[in-house]
Each structure stands twice: as C-alpha cells, then as structure tokens.
C-alpha cells in the first residue's frame, strides 16, 4: 500500500495511518478552535498537526495547517534544507543541481542527453517541491548529496 508516496509494511503502515488520522483530527479541531476565536489552543493543535503531516510527507494537509496557523497570527516556518530534496525524483534532483550551477536548459539537456523542453518540465515540477519561484533561487539552496 502507498501512504503519501511511500511503500511501507503492514504494521508500520497501520501506525502511520493512525498518526495521519490523529494529525488530521488535530488539524480539524485546530480549525474549529480558531474559528471559535481560541487562538492559543488552536495554535497548539495546528502546530502538532503540522509537525506530523510534514514528517509523513502529506504536503496538501501540511499546507492547510500552515494556512490556518498564519490565520491565527503565528508564522509557520517553511521547510528548508535537505528535507526538500527528498521529494525530488532522481532526475529532477540532477537537473536542479545542474541548474543551480548556472547552466541553461539547453546545456543541461546536452549534458544529460535530454531535450531542453524535458529539462524545463522537470524544473517546472521541482520548483514547487523546493519552495522556489525563480531559477536564481536554486543557487541559494544547500544542495547536499
């Protein structure tokens, strides 16, 4: 079975599903608390949910928790560093590393025996996973192997 993009065994899967269910419950309860103007309690629930959802790789749910947290006035930090690169496919990671060095799509394509359009598509898919909006920001990321 696949849970948020990972293949896992039965016993572990059950535990992860329980954590995911609890995190979603904390998220929903946090949303309810925020709407009832209990911001302190809401932040507690939402932060707990966010931590688990990020660890599970449930990005849509984590983004929802971040949105709710920001509505309470708390600034939820974006995930940074190497954690972001785990979400990239091997091909995306290789292309991002080359793009970070300043190579053009055409140069990357030549280097990897791909078309420039394919390189562009991989970068298009990688940018949201990395939380960047411009090619120049790639050089600022720590690209640890």
PDB file of C-alpha atoms in Angstrom:
ATOM      1  CA  UNK A   1       0.000   0.000   0.000  1.00  0.00           C
ATOM      2  CA  UNK A   2       1.132   3.538  -0.665  1.00  0.00           C
ATOM      3  CA  UNK A   3       0.721   6.172   2.037  1.00  0.00           C
ATOM      4  CA  UNK A   4       1.652   9.670   0.917  1.00  0.00           C
ATOM      5  CA  UNK A   5       4.021   8.375  -1.718  1.00  0.00           C
ATOM      6  CA  UNK A   6       5.865   5.749   0.390  1.00  0.00           C
ATOM      7  CA  UNK A   7       5.646   1.980   0.305  1.00  0.00           C
ATOM      8  CA  UNK A   8       5.623   0.543   3.792  1.00  0.00           C
ATOM      9  CA  UNK A   9       4.933  -2.753   5.538  1.00  0.00           C
ATOM     10  CA  UNK A  10       1.657  -3.665   7.246  1.00  0.00           C
ATOM     11  CA  UNK A  11       2.418  -2.983  10.941  1.00  0.00           C
ATOM     12  CA  UNK A  12       4.258   0.225  10.263  1.00  0.00           C
ATOM     13  CA  UNK A  13       1.588   1.295   7.788  1.00  0.00           C
ATOM     14  CA  UNK A  14      -1.077   0.899  10.460  1.00  0.00           C
ATOM     15  CA  UNK A  15       0.887   3.100  12.865  1.00  0.00           C
ATOM     16  CA  UNK A  16       1.468   5.744  10.197  1.00  0.00           C
ATOM     17  CA  UNK A  17      -2.201   5.713   9.250  1.00  0.00           C
ATOM     18  CA  UNK A  18      -3.081   6.213  12.929  1.00  0.00           C
ATOM     19  CA  UNK A  19      -0.648   9.156  13.158  1.00  0.00           C
ATOM     20  CA  UNK A  20      -2.076  10.625   9.961  1.00  0.00           C
ATOM     21  CA  UNK A  21      -5.624  10.264  11.284  1.00  0.00           C
ATOM     22  CA  UNK A  22      -4.657  11.898  14.578  1.00  0.00           C
ATOM     23  CA  UNK A  23      -2.880  14.745  12.765  1.00  0.00           C
ATOM     24  CA  UNK A  24      -5.913  15.355  10.542  1.00  0.00           C
ATOM     25  CA  UNK A  25      -8.114  15.354  13.647  1.00  0.00           C
ATOM     26  CA  UNK A  26      -5.804  17.880  15.333  1.00  0.00           C
ATOM     27  CA  UNK A  27      -5.954  19.985  12.187  1.00  0.00           C
ATOM     28  CA  UNK A  28      -9.755  19.955  12.090  1.00  0.00           C
ATOM     29  CA  UNK A  29     -10.003  20.671  15.817  1.00  0.00           C
ATOM     30  CA  UNK A  30      -7.460  23.491  15.434  1.00  0.00           C
ATOM     31  CA  UNK A  31      -9.528  24.963  12.599  1.00  0.00           C
ATOM     32  CA  UNK A  32     -12.626  24.802  14.774  1.00  0.00           C
ATOM     33  CA  UNK A  33     -10.817  26.427  17.719  1.00  0.00           C
ATOM     34  CA  UNK A  34      -9.525  29.238  15.507  1.00  0.00           C
ATOM     35  CA  UNK A  35     -12.989  29.960  14.180  1.00  0.00           C
ATOM     36  CA  UNK A  36     -14.251  29.977  17.791  1.00  0.00           C
ATOM     37  CA  UNK A  37     -11.504  32.570  18.500  1.00  0.00           C
ATOM     38  CA  UNK A  38      -9.476  30.336  20.826  1.00  0.00           C
ATOM     39  CA  UNK A  39      -6.226  31.183  19.050  1.00  0.00           C
ATOM     40  CA  UNK A  40      -3.792  29.928  21.686  1.00  0.00           C
ATOM     41  CA  UNK A  41      -5.378  26.490  21.840  1.00  0.00           C
ATOM     42  CA  UNK A  42      -5.771  26.468  18.060  1.00  0.00           C
ATOM     43  CA  UNK A  43      -2.069  27.157  17.559  1.00  0.00           C
ATOM     44  CA  UNK A  44      -1.192  24.233  19.831  1.00  0.00           C
ATOM     45  CA  UNK A  45      -3.335  21.809  17.846  1.00  0.00           C
ATOM     46  CA  UNK A  46      -2.274  23.175  14.467  1.00  0.00           C
ATOM     47  CA  UNK A  47       1.458  23.081  15.262  1.00  0.00           C
ATOM     48  CA  UNK A  48       1.178  19.466  16.427  1.00  0.00           C
ATOM     49  CA  UNK A  49      -0.720  18.555  13.257  1.00  0.00           C
ATOM     50  CA  UNK A  50       1.746  20.400  11.043  1.00  0.00           C
ATOM     51  CA  UNK A  51       4.752  18.611  12.510  1.00  0.00           C
ATOM     52  CA  UNK A  52       3.288  15.143  11.915  1.00  0.00           C
ATOM     53  CA  UNK A  53       1.893  15.977   8.476  1.00  0.00           C
ATOM     54  CA  UNK A  54       5.260  17.303   7.305  1.00  0.00           C
ATOM     55  CA  UNK A  55       7.045  14.201   8.574  1.00  0.00           C
ATOM     56  CA  UNK A  56       4.560  11.999   6.732  1.00  0.00           C
ATOM     57  CA  UNK A  57       5.014  13.992   3.530  1.00  0.00           C
ATOM     58  CA  UNK A  58       1.319  14.916   3.404  1.00  0.00           C
ATOM     59  CA  UNK A  59       2.026  18.274   1.806  1.00  0.00           C
ATOM     60  CA  UNK A  60      -1.575  19.315   0.958  1.00  0.00           C
ATOM     61  CA  UNK A  61      -2.617  18.714   4.579  1.00  0.00           C
ATOM     62  CA  UNK A  62       0.535  20.420   5.890  1.00  0.00           C
ATOM     63  CA  UNK A  63      -0.158  23.441   3.685  1.00  0.00           C
ATOM     64  CA  UNK A  64      -3.680  23.606   5.081  1.00  0.00           C
ATOM     65  CA  UNK A  65      -2.236  23.578   8.622  1.00  0.00           C
ATOM     66  CA  UNK A  66       0.228  26.356   7.688  1.00  0.00           C
ATOM     67  CA  UNK A  67      -2.631  28.438   6.285  1.00  0.00           C
ATOM     68  CA  UNK A  68      -4.658  28.002   9.456  1.00  0.00           C
ATOM     69  CA  UNK A  69      -1.638  28.819  11.613  1.00  0.00           C
ATOM     70  CA  UNK A  70      -0.989  32.010   9.682  1.00  0.00           C
ATOM     71  CA  UNK A  71      -4.637  32.953  10.201  1.00  0.00           C
ATOM     72  CA  UNK A  72      -4.008  32.750  13.964  1.00  0.00           C
ATOM     73  CA  UNK A  73      -1.148  35.206  13.601  1.00  0.00           C
ATOM     74  CA  UNK A  74       1.589  32.615  14.003  1.00  0.00           C
ATOM     75  CA  UNK A  75       4.191  32.391  11.275  1.00  0.00           C
ATOM     76  CA  UNK A  76       4.731  28.752  10.349  1.00  0.00           C
ATOM     77  CA  UNK A  77       8.267  28.297   9.031  1.00  0.00           C
ATOM     78  CA  UNK A  78       8.610  26.718   5.609  1.00  0.00           C
ATOM     79  CA  UNK A  79      10.563  23.529   5.367  1.00  0.00           C
ATOM     80  CA  UNK A  80      14.121  24.239   4.378  1.00  0.00           C
ATOM     81  CA  UNK A  81      17.341  22.498   3.608  1.00  0.00           C
ATOM     82  CA  UNK A  82      17.891  18.917   2.601  1.00  0.00           C
ATOM     83  CA  UNK A  83      14.353  17.813   3.567  1.00  0.00           C
ATOM     84  CA  UNK A  84      13.068  19.476   0.419  1.00  0.00           C
ATOM     85  CA  UNK A  85      15.296  17.426  -1.847  1.00  0.00           C
ATOM     86  CA  UNK A  86      13.851  14.157  -0.583  1.00  0.00           C
ATOM     87  CA  UNK A  87      10.674  14.954  -2.535  1.00  0.00           C
ATOM     88  CA  UNK A  88      12.513  15.273  -5.851  1.00  0.00           C
ATOM     89  CA  UNK A  89      12.835  12.415  -8.288  1.00  0.00           C
ATOM     90  CA  UNK A  90      16.453  11.451  -9.068  1.00  0.00           C
ATOM     91  CA  UNK A  91      16.145  13.106 -12.498  1.00  0.00           C
ATOM     92  CA  UNK A  92      14.711  16.317 -11.008  1.00  0.00           C
ATOM     93  CA  UNK A  93      17.469  16.401  -8.399  1.00  0.00           C
ATOM     94  CA  UNK A  94      20.183  16.022 -11.033  1.00  0.00           C
ATOM     95  CA  UNK A  95      18.658  18.746 -13.207  1.00  0.00           C
ATOM     96  CA  UNK A  96      18.199  21.105 -10.233  1.00  0.00           C
ATOM     97  CA  UNK A  97      21.838  20.600  -9.231  1.00  0.00           C
ATOM     98  CA  UNK A  98      22.994  21.475 -12.738  1.00  0.00           C
ATOM     99  CA  UNK A  99      20.636  24.454 -12.972  1.00  0.00           C
ATOM    100  CA  UNK A 100      21.945  25.728  -9.626  1.00  0.00           C
ATOM    101  CA  UNK A 101      25.430  25.925 -11.140  1.00  0.00           C
ATOM    102  CA  UNK A 102      24.114  28.348 -13.748  1.00  0.00           C
ATOM    103  CA  UNK A 103      23.753  26.052 -16.751  1.00  0.00           C
ATOM    104  CA  UNK A 104      20.982  26.830 -19.233  1.00  0.00           C
ATOM    105  CA  UNK A 105      18.254  24.320 -20.086  1.00  0.00           C
ATOM    106  CA  UNK A 106      19.995  23.673 -23.403  1.00  0.00           C
ATOM    107  CA  UNK A 107      23.338  22.988 -21.656  1.00  0.00           C
ATOM    108  CA  UNK A 108      21.686  20.683 -19.117  1.00  0.00           C
ATOM    109  CA  UNK A 109      19.854  18.874 -21.919  1.00  0.00           C
ATOM    110  CA  UNK A 110      23.097  18.320 -23.815  1.00  0.00           C
ATOM    111  CA  UNK A 111      24.839  17.089 -20.660  1.00  0.00           C
ATOM    112  CA  UNK A 112      22.057  14.605 -19.792  1.00  0.00           C
ATOM    113  CA  UNK A 113      21.033  13.623 -23.341  1.00  0.00           C
ATOM    114  CA  UNK A 114      17.544  15.095 -22.933  1.00  0.00           C
ATOM    115  CA  UNK A 115      15.598  17.727 -24.813  1.00  0.00           C
ATOM    116  CA  UNK A 116      15.611  21.298 -23.440  1.00  0.00           C
ATOM    117  CA  UNK A 117      11.839  21.040 -23.145  1.00  0.00           C
ATOM    118  CA  UNK A 118      12.143  17.957 -20.906  1.00  0.00           C
ATOM    119  CA  UNK A 119      14.632  19.816 -18.710  1.00  0.00           C
ATOM    120  CA  UNK A 120      12.196  22.733 -18.460  1.00  0.00           C
ATOM    121  CA  UNK A 121       9.384  20.367 -17.469  1.00  0.00           C
ATOM    122  CA  UNK A 122      11.489  18.794 -14.721  1.00  0.00           C
ATOM    123  CA  UNK A 123      12.367  22.236 -13.359  1.00  0.00           C
ATOM    124  CA  UNK A 124       8.708  23.259 -13.541  1.00  0.00           C
ATOM    125  CA  UNK A 125       7.789  20.260 -11.372  1.00  0.00           C
ATOM    126  CA  UNK A 126      10.741  20.731  -8.990  1.00  0.00           C
ATOM    127  CA  UNK A 127      10.229  24.436  -8.175  1.00  0.00           C
ATOM    128  CA  UNK A 128       7.075  23.975  -6.032  1.00  0.00           C
ATOM    129  CA  UNK A 129       8.643  20.993  -4.265  1.00  0.00           C
ATOM    130  CA  UNK A 130      11.607  23.177  -3.340  1.00  0.00           C
ATOM    131  CA  UNK A 131       9.554  26.240  -2.490  1.00  0.00           C
ATOM    132  CA  UNK A 132      11.291  28.435  -5.045  1.00  0.00           C
ATOM    133  CA  UNK A 133       9.791  30.656  -7.723  1.00  0.00           C
ATOM    134  CA  UNK A 134      12.860  31.635  -9.752  1.00  0.00           C
ATOM    135  CA  UNK A 135      15.863  29.839 -11.168  1.00  0.00           C
ATOM    136  CA  UNK A 136      18.226  32.195  -9.353  1.00  0.00           C
ATOM    137  CA  UNK A 137      16.977  30.902  -6.006  1.00  0.00           C
ATOM    138  CA  UNK A 138      18.327  27.416  -6.782  1.00  0.00           C
ATOM    139  CA  UNK A 139      21.906  28.568  -6.239  1.00  0.00           C
ATOM    140  CA  UNK A 140      20.955  29.734  -2.719  1.00  0.00           C
ATOM    141  CA  UNK A 141      19.726  26.284  -1.685  1.00  0.00           C
ATOM    142  CA  UNK A 142      22.110  23.915   0.055  1.00  0.00           C
ATOM    143  CA  UNK A 143      22.410  21.052  -2.413  1.00  0.00           C
ATOM    144  CA  UNK A 144      23.935  18.412  -0.153  1.00  0.00           C
ATOM    145  CA  UNK A 145      24.472  14.993  -1.683  1.00  0.00           C
TER     146      UNK A 145
END
